[in-house]
Tab-separated table of C-alpha atoms and ligand atoms in Angstrom:
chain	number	residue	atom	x	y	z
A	561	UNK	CA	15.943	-19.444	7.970
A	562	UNK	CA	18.426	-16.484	8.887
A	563	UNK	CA	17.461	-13.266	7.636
A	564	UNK	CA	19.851	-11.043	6.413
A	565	UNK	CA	19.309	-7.136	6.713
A	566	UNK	CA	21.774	-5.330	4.481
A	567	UNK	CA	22.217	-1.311	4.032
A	568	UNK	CA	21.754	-0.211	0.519
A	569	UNK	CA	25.432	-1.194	-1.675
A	570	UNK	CA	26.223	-2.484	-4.738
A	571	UNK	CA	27.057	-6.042	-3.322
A	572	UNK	CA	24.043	-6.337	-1.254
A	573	UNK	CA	22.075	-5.476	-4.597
A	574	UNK	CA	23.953	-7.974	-6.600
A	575	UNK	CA	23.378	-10.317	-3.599
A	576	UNK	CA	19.879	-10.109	-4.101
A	577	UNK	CA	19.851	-10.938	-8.159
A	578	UNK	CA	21.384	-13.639	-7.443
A	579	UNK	CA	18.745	-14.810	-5.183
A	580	UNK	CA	16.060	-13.713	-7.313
A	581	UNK	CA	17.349	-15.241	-10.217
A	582	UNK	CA	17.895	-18.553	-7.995
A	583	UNK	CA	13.732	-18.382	-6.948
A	584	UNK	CA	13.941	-16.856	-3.649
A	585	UNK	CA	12.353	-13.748	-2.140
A	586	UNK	CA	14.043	-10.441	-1.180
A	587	UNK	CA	12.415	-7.674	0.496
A	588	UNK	CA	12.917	-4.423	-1.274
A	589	UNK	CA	12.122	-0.736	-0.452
A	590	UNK	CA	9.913	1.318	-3.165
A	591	UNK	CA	8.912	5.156	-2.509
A	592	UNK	CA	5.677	3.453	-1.795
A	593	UNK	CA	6.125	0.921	1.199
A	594	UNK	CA	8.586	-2.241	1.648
A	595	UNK	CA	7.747	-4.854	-0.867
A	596	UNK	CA	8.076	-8.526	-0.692
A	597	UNK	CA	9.389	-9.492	-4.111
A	598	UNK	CA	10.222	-12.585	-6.645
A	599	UNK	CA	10.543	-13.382	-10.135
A	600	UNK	CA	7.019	-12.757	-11.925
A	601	UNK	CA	7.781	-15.172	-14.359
A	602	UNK	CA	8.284	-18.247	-11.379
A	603	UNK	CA	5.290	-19.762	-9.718
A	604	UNK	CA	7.075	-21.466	-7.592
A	605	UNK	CA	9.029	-18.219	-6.299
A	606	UNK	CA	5.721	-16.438	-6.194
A	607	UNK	CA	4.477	-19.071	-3.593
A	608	UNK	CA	6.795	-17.937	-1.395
A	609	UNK	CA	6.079	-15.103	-1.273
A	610	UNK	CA	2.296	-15.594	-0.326
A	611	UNK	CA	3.152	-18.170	2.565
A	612	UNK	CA	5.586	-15.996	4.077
A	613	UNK	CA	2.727	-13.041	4.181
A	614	UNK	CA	0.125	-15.556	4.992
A	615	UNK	CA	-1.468	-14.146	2.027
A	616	UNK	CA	-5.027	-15.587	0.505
A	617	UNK	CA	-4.169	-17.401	-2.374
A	618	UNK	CA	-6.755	-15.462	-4.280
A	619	UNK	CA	-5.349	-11.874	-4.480
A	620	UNK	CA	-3.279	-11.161	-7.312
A	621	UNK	CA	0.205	-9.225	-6.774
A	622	UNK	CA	1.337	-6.221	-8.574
A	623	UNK	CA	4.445	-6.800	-11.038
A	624	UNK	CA	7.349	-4.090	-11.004
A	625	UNK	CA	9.748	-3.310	-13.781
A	626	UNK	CA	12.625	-1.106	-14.635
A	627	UNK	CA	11.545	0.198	-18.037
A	628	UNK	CA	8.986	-0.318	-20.780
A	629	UNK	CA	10.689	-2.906	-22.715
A	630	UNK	CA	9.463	-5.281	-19.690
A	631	UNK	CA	5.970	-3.878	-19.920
A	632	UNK	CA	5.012	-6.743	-22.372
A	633	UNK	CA	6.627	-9.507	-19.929
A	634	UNK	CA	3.556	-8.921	-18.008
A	635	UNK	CA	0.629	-7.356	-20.054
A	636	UNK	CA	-0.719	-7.344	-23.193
A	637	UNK	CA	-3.132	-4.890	-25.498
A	638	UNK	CA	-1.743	-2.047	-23.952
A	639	UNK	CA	-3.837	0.879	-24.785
A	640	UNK	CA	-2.587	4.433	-25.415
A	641	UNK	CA	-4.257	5.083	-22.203
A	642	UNK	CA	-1.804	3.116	-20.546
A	643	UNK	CA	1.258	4.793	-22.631
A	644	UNK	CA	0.493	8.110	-21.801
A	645	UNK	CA	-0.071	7.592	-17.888
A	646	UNK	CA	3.356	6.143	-17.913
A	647	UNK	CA	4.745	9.049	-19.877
A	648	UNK	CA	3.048	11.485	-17.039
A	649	UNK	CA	3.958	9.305	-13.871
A	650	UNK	CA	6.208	6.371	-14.776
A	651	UNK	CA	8.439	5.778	-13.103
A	652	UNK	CA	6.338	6.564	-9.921
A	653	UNK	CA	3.735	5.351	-7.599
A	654	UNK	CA	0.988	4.331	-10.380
A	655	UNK	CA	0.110	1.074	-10.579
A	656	UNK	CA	-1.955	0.242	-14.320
A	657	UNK	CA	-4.268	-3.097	-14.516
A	658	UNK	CA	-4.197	-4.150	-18.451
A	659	UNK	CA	-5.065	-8.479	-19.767
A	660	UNK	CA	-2.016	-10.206	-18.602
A	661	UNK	CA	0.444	-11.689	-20.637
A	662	UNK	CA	1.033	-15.266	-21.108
A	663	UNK	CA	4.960	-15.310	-19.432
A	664	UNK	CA	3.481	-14.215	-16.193
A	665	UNK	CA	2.900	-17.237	-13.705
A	666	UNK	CA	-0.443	-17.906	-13.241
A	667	UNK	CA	-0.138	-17.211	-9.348
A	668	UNK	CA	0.684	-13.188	-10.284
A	669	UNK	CA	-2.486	-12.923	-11.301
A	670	UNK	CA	-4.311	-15.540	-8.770
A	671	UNK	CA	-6.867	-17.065	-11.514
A	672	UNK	CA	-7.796	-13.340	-13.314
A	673	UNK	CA	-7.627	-12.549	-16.902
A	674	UNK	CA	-5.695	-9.385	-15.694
A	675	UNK	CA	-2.354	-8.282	-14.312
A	676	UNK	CA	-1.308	-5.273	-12.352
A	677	UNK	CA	1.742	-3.880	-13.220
A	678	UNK	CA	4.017	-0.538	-12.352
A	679	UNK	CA	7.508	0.969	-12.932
A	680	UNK	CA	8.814	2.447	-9.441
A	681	UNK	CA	11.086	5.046	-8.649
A	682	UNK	CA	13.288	4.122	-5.913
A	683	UNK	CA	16.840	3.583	-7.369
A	684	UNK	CA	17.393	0.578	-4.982
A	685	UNK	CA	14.171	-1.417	-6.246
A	686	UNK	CA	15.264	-0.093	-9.871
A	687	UNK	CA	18.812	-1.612	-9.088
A	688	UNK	CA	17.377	-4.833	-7.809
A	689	UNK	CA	14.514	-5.121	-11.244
A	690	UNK	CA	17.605	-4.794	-13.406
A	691	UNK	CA	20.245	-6.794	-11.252
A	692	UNK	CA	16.743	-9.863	-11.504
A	693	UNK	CA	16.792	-8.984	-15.094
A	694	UNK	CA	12.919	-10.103	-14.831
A	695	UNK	CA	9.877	-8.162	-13.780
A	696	UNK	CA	9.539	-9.044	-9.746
A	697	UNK	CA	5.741	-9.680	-8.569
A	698	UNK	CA	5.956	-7.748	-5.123
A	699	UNK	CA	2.828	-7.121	-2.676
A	700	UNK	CA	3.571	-5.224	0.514
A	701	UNK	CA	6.216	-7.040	2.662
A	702	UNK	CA	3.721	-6.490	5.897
A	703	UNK	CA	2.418	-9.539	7.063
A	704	UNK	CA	-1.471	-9.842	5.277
A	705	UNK	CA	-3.691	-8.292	7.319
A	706	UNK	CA	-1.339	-5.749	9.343
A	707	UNK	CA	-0.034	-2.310	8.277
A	708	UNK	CA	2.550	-2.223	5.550
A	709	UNK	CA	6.233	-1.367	6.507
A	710	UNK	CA	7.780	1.746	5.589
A	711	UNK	CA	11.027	1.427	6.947
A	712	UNK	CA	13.345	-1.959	7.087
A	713	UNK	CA	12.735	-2.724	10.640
A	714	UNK	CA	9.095	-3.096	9.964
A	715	UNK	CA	9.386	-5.687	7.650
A	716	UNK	CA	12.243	-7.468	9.758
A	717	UNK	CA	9.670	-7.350	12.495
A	718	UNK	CA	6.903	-9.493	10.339
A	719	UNK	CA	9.465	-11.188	8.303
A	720	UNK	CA	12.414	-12.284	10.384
A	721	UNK	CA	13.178	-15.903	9.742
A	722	UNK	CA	10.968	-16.007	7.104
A	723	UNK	CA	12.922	-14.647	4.107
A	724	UNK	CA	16.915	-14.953	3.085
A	725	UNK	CA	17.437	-10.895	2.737
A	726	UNK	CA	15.711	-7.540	3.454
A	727	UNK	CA	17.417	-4.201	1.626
A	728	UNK	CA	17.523	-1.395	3.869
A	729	UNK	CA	16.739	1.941	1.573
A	730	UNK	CA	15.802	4.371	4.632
A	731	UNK	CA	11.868	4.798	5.751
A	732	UNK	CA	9.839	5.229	2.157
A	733	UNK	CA	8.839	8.993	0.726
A	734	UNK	CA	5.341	8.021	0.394
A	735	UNK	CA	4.400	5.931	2.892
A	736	UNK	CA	1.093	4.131	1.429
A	737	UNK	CA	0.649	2.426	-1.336
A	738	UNK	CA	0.136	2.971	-5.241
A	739	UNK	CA	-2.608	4.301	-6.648
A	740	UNK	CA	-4.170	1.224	-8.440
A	741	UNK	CA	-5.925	2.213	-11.680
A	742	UNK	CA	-8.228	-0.713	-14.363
A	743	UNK	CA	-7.890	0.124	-17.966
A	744	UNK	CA	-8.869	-3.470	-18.616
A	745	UNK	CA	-12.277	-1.696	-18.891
A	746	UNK	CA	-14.717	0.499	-21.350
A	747	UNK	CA	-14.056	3.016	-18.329
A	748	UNK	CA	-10.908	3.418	-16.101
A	749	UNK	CA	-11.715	3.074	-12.507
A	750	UNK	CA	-9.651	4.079	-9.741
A	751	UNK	CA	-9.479	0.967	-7.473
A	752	UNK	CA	-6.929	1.838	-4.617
A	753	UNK	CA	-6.570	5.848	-3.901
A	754	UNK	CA	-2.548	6.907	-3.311
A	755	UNK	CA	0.016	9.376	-4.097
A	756	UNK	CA	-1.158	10.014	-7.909
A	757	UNK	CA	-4.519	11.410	-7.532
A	758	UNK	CA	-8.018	10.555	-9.343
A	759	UNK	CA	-7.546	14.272	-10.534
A	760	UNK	CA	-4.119	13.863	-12.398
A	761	UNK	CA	-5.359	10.524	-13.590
A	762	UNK	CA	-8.185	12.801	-15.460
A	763	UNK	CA	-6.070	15.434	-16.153
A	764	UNK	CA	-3.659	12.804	-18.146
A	765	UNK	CA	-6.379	10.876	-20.186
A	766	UNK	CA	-8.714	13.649	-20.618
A	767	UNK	CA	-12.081	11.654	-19.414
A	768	UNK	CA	-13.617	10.673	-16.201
A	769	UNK	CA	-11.932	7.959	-13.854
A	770	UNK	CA	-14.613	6.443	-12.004
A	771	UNK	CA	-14.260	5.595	-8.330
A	772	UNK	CA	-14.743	2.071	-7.528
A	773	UNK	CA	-16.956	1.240	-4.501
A	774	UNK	CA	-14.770	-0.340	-2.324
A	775	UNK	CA	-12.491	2.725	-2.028
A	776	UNK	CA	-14.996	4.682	0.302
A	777	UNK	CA	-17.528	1.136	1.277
A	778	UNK	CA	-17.319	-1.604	3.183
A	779	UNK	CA	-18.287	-4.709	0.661
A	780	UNK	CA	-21.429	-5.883	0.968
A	781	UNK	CA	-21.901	-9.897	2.088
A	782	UNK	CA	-21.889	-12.067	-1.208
A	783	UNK	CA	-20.284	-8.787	-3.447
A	784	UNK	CA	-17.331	-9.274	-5.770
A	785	UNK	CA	-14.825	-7.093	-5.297
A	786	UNK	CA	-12.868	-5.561	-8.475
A	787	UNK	CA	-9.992	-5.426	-6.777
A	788	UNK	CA	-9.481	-8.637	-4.277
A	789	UNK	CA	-7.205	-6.874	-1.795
A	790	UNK	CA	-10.186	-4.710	-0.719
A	791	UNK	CA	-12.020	-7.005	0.498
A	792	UNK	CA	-9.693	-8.039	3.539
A	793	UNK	CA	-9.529	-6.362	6.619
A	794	UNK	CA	-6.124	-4.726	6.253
A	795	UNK	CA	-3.724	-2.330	8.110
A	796	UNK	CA	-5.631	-3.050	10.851
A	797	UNK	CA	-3.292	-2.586	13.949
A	798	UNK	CA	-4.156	-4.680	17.271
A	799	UNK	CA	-6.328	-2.009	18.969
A	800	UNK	CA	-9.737	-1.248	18.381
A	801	UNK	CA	-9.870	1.936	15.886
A	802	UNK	CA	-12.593	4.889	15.802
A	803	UNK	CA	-12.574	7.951	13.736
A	804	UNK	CA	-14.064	10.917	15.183
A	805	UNK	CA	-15.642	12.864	11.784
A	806	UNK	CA	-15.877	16.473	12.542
A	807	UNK	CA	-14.327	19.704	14.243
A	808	UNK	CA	-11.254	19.712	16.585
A	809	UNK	CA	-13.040	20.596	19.607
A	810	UNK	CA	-16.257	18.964	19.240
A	811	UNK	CA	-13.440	15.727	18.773
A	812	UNK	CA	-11.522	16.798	22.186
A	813	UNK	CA	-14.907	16.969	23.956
A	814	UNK	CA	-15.948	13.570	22.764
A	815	UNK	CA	-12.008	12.284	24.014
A	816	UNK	CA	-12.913	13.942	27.167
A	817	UNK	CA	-15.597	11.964	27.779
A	818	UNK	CA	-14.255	8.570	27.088
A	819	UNK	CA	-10.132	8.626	27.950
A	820	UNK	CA	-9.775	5.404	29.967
A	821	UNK	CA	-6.538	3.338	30.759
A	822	UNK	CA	-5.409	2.139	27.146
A	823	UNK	CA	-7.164	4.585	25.152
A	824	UNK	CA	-4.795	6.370	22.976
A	825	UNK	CA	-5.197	9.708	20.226
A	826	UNK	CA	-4.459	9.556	16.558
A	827	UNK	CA	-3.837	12.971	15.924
A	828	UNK	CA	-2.401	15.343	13.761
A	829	UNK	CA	0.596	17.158	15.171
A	830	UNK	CA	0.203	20.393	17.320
A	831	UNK	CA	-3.160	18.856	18.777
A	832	UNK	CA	-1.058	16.645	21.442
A	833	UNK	CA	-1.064	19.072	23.970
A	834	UNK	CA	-5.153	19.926	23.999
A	835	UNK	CA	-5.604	16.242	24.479
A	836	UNK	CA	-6.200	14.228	28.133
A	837	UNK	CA	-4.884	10.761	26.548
A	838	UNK	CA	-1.193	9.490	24.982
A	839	UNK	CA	-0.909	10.660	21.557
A	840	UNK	CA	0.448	9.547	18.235
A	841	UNK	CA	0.837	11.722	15.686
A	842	UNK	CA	0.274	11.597	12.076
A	843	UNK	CA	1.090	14.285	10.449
A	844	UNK	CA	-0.182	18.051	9.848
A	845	UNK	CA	-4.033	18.493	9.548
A	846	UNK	CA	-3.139	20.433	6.391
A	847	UNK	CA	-0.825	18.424	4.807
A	848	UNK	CA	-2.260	15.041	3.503
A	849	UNK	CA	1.406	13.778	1.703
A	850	UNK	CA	2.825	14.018	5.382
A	851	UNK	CA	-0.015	12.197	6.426
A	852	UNK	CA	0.190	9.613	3.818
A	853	UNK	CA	3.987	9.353	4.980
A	854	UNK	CA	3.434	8.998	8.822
A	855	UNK	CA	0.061	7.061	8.862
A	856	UNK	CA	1.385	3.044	8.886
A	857	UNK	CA	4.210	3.837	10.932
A	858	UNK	CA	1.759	5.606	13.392
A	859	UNK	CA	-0.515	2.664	13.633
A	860	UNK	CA	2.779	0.133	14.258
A	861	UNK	CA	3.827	2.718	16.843
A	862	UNK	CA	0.248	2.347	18.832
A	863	UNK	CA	0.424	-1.272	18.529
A	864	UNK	CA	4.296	-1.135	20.124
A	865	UNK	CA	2.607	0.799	22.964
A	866	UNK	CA	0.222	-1.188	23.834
A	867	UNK	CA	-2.730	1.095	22.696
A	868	UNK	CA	-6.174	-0.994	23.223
A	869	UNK	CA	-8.701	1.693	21.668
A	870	UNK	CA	-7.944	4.423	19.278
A	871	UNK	CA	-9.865	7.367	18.576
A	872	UNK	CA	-8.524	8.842	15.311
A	873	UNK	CA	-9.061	12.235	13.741
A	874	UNK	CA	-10.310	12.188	10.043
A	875	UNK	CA	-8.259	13.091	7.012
A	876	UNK	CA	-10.013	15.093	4.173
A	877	UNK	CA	-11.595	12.794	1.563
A	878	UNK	CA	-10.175	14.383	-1.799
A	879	UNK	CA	-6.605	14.306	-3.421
A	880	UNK	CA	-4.073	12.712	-1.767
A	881	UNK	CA	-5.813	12.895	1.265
A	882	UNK	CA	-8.600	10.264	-0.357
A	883	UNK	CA	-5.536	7.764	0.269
A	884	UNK	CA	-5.270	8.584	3.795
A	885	UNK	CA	-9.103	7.981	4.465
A	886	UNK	CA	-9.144	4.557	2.696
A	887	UNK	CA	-6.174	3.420	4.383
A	888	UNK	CA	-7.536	4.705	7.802
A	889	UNK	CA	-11.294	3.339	7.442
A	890	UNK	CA	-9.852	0.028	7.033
A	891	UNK	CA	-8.025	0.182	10.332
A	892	UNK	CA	-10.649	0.834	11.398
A	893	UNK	CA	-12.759	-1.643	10.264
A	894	UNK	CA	-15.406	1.556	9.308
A	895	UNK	CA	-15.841	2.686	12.284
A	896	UNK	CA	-16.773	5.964	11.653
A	897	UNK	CA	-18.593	8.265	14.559
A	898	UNK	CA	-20.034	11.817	12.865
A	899	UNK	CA	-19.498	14.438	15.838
B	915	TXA	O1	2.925	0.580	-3.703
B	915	TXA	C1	2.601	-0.578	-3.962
B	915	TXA	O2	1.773	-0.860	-4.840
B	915	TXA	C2	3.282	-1.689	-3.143
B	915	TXA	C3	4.776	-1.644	-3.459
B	915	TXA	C4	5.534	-2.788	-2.865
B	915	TXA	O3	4.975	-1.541	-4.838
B	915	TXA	N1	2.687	-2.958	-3.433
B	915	TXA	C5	1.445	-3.284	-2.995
B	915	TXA	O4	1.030	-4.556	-3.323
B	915	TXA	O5	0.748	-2.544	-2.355
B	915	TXA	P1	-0.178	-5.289	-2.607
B	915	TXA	O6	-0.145	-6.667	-3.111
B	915	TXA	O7	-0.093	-5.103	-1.143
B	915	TXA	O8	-1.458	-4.608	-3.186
B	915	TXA	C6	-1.872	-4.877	-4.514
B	915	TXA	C7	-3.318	-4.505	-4.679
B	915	TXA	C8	-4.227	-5.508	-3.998
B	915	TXA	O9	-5.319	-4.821	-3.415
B	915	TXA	C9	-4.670	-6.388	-5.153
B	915	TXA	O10	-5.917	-6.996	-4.905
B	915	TXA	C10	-4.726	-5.401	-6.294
B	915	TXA	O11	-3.654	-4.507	-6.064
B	915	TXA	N2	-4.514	-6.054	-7.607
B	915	TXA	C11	-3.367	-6.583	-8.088
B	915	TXA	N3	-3.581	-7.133	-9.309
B	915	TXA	C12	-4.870	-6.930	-9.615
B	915	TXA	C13	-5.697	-7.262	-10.721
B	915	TXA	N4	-5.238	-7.929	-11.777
B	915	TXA	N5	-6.999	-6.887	-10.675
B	915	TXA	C14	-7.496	-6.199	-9.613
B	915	TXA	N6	-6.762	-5.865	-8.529
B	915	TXA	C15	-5.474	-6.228	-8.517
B	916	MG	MG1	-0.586	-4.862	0.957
């Protein structure tokens, strides 16, 4: 199949609506990351989707829509838990799991009672929802397992020949994923940290949100995970990742001591020149949301050159920087050395 990469224009949007609408998949930008997205309402569009990621058939996708009068399309019961969140955040990077609705194929939701739904605020995937004129079930448009694209040549990297049409929107404002939040519970739980933190969540509904396990943990063998995606190894670029937990120079010190041919630094920016090995940079130590926006594209850049071990420097591990260190551990694979 030829894939088509169009900049951002009305035609190219109405281009792909009509491809939605006909059951095929279009890559999309969000504020978030690229997603990879189809009719929610299609099963057989939504297969696509999880072949051309190589996806395991048993995690469920998120659905996206334009405005609330397609929240019902996907979920049911909504709480006023659910209404106020979208009041504070909608449209945004917030993604709310409620029961699932009956329209929504059964693949969406990959055999749970539940579906995952959000409202985002890039105009382009707001264009596209409407131009679909159906919610559009979209998971990253990475390839499963590696780290999800924030700009349109990522995702024509993993998806080239694979898909009819990738939008081009420019490299995303947030750069990882939504925060994923259950309300299909007696408690909400945070299950993927992001951009809206566990202290706004609170803030809005005015109780506790507890954090689920698998945000900070690996899984433990036989253990269910409430939210499937967690369980996979994900983000994970090709090279072998460490994070070094712990002051600046006790971290150059340990670098010091173990810079060999292929060994690269993931580093926050200023540090580059204190350092004996190549360096990628990821942001400000101080500033977590230019983290969050500079971490994937980081890890694609090591892979591009050729980077065989990686010894990372550790984000904080509250706010927005709590999105940063789950995203990180899991390239990783929790490999986590305390200086
Ligand atoms: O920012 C985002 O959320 C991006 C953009 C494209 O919107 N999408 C995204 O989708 O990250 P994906 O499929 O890569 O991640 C969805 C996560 C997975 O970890 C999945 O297991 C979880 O949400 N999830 C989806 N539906 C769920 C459900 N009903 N119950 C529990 N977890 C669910
Ligand atoms: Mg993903």
């Amino acid at each position: 199949m030829k894939t088509q990469l169009l900049p951002t224009s009305q035609d190219a949007v109405d281009q792909a609506g009509v491809l939605l609408r006909q059951g095929e998949v279009v890559a999309i930008p969000t504020e978030t990351v690229y997603g990879l997205a189809a009719s929610s309402l299609n099963g057989e569009a939504v297969k696509k989707i999880f072949s051309a990621k190589g996806r395991p058939q048993d995690n469920p996708l998120i659905s996206h829509i334009a405005d609330l009068s397609m929240l019902e399309m996907v979920v049911r019961d909504v709480p006023q838990a659910a209404y106020r969140l979208a009041e504070a955040f909608w449209p945004g990077p917030l993604t709310m799991i409620l029961p699932r609705s009956e329209q929504v194929a059964d693949e969406v939701c990959a055999g749970l009672e539940t579906a995952s739904v959000r409202m985002p605020s890039h105009p382009v995937a707001q264009a596209v929802i409407r131009a679909a004129g159906v919610p559009l079930a979209a998971p990253s448009a990475n390839l499963s397992g590696s780290p999800s694209p924030t700009t349109a040549q990522d995702v024509f990297a993993d998806m080239n020949g694979k898909i009819p049409l990738i939008l081009d929107g420019g490299a995303c404002e947030v750069g990882v994923e939504s925060t994923v939040v259950s309300l299909a519970g007696p408690k909400p739980v945070l299950l993927r940290p992001g951009y809206i933190t566990k202290g706004q969540l609170e803030q809005v509904l005015e109780c506790e949100v507890l954090l689920a396990d698998a945000v900070l943990h690996p899984l433990k063998q036989g253990e269910k995970a409430a939210s499937p995606g967690m369980k996979y190894k994900h983000y994970a670029p090709k090279a072998e990742v460490t994070i070094l937990k712990g002051p600046f120079s006790a971290y150059v010190s340990y670098v010091e001591k173990h810079c060999e041919p292929g060994t690269f630094c993931l580093c926050f920016a200023g540090e580059e020149n204190s350092l004996p090995c190549p360096c990628v940079l990821y942001g400000h130590e101080k500033d977590p949301a230019e983290q969050a926006q500079r971490l994937f594209s980081a890890l694609r850049e090591l892979d591009a050159r050729g980077a065989e071990r990686v010894y990372a420097r550790c984000p904080e591990e509250g706010g927005i920087a709590l999105a940063v260190y789950n995203r990180l551990l899991r390239a990783a694979a929790f490999r986590v050395i305390e200086l």
